Coordinates of N, CA and C in Angstrom, one line a residue:
E1 N 111.7 90.8 109.8 CA 111.2 91.9 109.5 C 110.5 92.3 108.4
G2 N 109.5 93.7 108.5 CA 108.9 93.8 106.9 C 107.7 93.4 107.3
F3 N 107.0 93.3 108.6 CA 105.6 93.5 108.9 C 105.4 93.3 110.7
N4 N 104.7 94.3 110.8 CA 103.6 93.7 112.1 C 102.8 92.6 112.7
A5 N 103.3 92.5 113.9 CA 102.0 91.3 113.8 C 101.4 91.8 115.4
R6 N 100.1 91.9 115.6 CA 99.4 91.7 116.9 C 98.5 90.3 117.1
L7 N 98.5 90.4 118.4 CA 97.2 89.2 118.9 C 95.5 90.1 118.6
V8 N 95.0 89.1 117.9 CA 93.8 89.3 118.1 C 92.8 88.6 119.0
G9 N 92.2 88.8 120.0 CA 91.3 88.0 120.2 C 92.8 86.4 121.3
E10 N 91.6 85.4 121.3 CA 93.0 84.5 121.9 C 93.8 83.4 120.9
D11 N 93.1 83.8 119.6 CA 93.1 82.1 118.8 C 93.6 82.9 117.7
N12 N 93.9 84.7 117.2 CA 94.1 85.1 116.1 C 95.2 85.9 115.6
L13 N 95.7 85.9 115.2 CA 97.1 87.3 114.7 C 96.6 87.7 113.3
E14 N 96.9 89.0 113.6 CA 96.9 89.6 112.7 C 98.0 90.3 112.0
V15 N 98.7 90.2 110.4 CA 100.1 90.3 110.2 C 99.5 91.4 108.9
A16 N 100.4 92.7 109.1 CA 100.2 93.6 108.1 C 101.8 93.6 107.7
T17 N 102.0 93.9 105.9 CA 103.1 94.1 105.1 C 102.7 94.4 104.2
H18 N 103.9 94.6 103.2 CA 103.6 95.2 102.3 C 103.8 94.3 101.2
N19 N 103.1 94.8 99.9 CA 102.6 93.3 99.3 C 104.0 92.4 98.6
G20 N 105.7 93.7 98.6 CA 106.3 92.8 98.0 C 107.1 91.7 99.8
A21 N 106.7 91.4 100.5 CA 106.7 90.2 101.5 C 105.5 89.4 101.7
K22 N 104.7 90.0 101.4 CA 103.5 88.5 101.6 C 104.1 87.4 101.8
Q23 N 104.7 86.8 100.5 CA 105.4 86.0 100.2 C 106.4 85.3 101.4
Q24 N 107.2 86.2 101.7 CA 108.0 85.3 102.7 C 107.1 85.1 104.1
V25 N 106.0 86.1 104.4 CA 105.7 86.3 106.1 C 104.9 85.2 105.6
L26 N 104.1 84.7 104.4 CA 103.1 83.8 104.6 C 103.8 81.6 104.8
K27 N 105.2 82.3 104.1 CA 106.2 81.1 104.6 C 106.8 81.0 106.0
I28 N 107.2 81.8 106.3 CA 106.8 81.9 108.2 C 106.1 81.3 108.6
L29 N 105.0 82.0 108.6 CA 103.8 81.4 108.9 C 103.6 79.8 108.9
L30 N 103.6 79.7 107.5 CA 103.0 78.0 107.3 C 104.8 77.5 107.9
E31 N 105.5 77.5 108.1 CA 106.6 76.9 108.8 C 106.6 76.6 110.0
Q32 N 105.7 77.3 110.8 CA 105.3 77.4 112.4 C 104.3 75.4 112.4
G33 N 103.3 75.9 111.4 CA 102.7 74.1 111.1 C 101.6 74.3 111.7
D34 N 101.0 75.3 112.9 CA 100.1 75.2 113.4 C 99.2 76.0 112.8
A35 N 98.8 76.8 111.6 CA 98.4 77.6 111.2 C 96.6 76.8 110.6
E36 N 95.3 77.1 111.1 CA 94.3 76.2 111.0 C 93.6 77.1 109.7
D37 N 93.5 78.2 109.8 CA 93.4 79.0 108.0 C 93.8 80.8 108.0
I38 N 94.1 80.7 107.1 CA 94.7 82.3 106.7 C 94.3 83.3 106.0
E39 N 94.0 84.0 105.9 CA 92.9 84.8 104.8 C 94.3 86.4 104.6
V40 N 94.3 86.3 103.4 CA 95.1 87.7 102.7 C 93.9 88.8 102.4
R41 N 94.1 89.4 102.5 CA 93.1 90.8 102.2 C 93.9 92.3 101.8
Q42 N 94.0 93.2 101.1 CA 93.9 94.4 100.8 C 93.3 95.2 101.7
A43 N 94.2 96.2 102.3 CA 93.8 97.6 103.2 C 92.8 97.7 102.0
N44 N 92.0 98.5 102.9 CA 91.1 99.8 102.2 C 91.2 101.1 102.3
M45 N 90.6 101.9 101.1 CA 91.2 103.0 101.5 C 91.0 103.9 103.0
E46 N 90.5 103.5 103.5 CA 90.2 104.1 105.2 C 91.3 103.7 105.7
E47 N 92.2 102.4 106.2 CA 92.7 102.0 106.7 C 94.3 103.0 105.7
I48 N 94.2 102.6 104.6 CA 95.3 103.1 104.3 C 95.8 104.7 104.6
Y49 N 94.4 105.2 104.5 CA 94.2 106.9 105.0 C 94.9 107.2 106.3
S50 N 93.8 105.9 107.1 CA 94.6 105.6 108.8 C 96.0 106.0 109.1
H51 N 96.5 105.0 108.3 CA 98.1 104.9 108.7 C 99.2 105.7 108.2
F52 N 98.1 106.5 107.5 CA 99.5 107.5 106.9 C 99.1 109.0 107.8
M53 N 98.3 109.4 108.2 CA 97.6 109.9 109.4 C 98.3 109.7 110.5
T54 N 98.6 108.9 111.3 CA 99.6 108.8 112.5 C 100.9 108.4 112.1
Q55 N 101.5 108.7 111.5 CA 102.9 108.4 111.2 C 103.5 110.1 111.2
P56 N 104.1 110.0 111.7 CA 104.6 111.6 112.3 C 104.7 112.5 110.9
S57 N 104.5 113.4 111.3 CA 105.0 114.2 109.9 C 106.0 114.4 109.1
A58 N 107.3 113.9 109.7 CA 108.5 113.4 109.0 C 108.4 112.9 108.1
H59 N 107.2 112.1 108.1 CA 107.3 110.8 106.8 C 106.6 111.0 105.6
R60 N 105.6 112.0 106.4 CA 104.6 112.3 105.0 C 105.5 113.3 104.0
S61 N 104.9 113.4 102.8 CA 105.7 114.3 102.0 C 104.8 115.5 101.6
A62 N 105.2 116.6 101.4 CA 104.7 117.8 101.4 C 104.2 117.6 99.9
P63 N 102.5 118.5 99.9 CA 101.9 118.2 98.6 C 102.5 119.3 97.5

């Protein structure tokens, strides 16, 4: 709970979560024991905009 994951290619997993859950998600990944590399990056403005524009209008606040 608190994150989304999707397979990217054959050997990569992309995980998206909010800042407050990063440590818990990393703990879960590291407990699996088979991660060769982990990259952590912040979403850029285009990704944030796209995320909110694809949400149902009920979740968007009025200006």
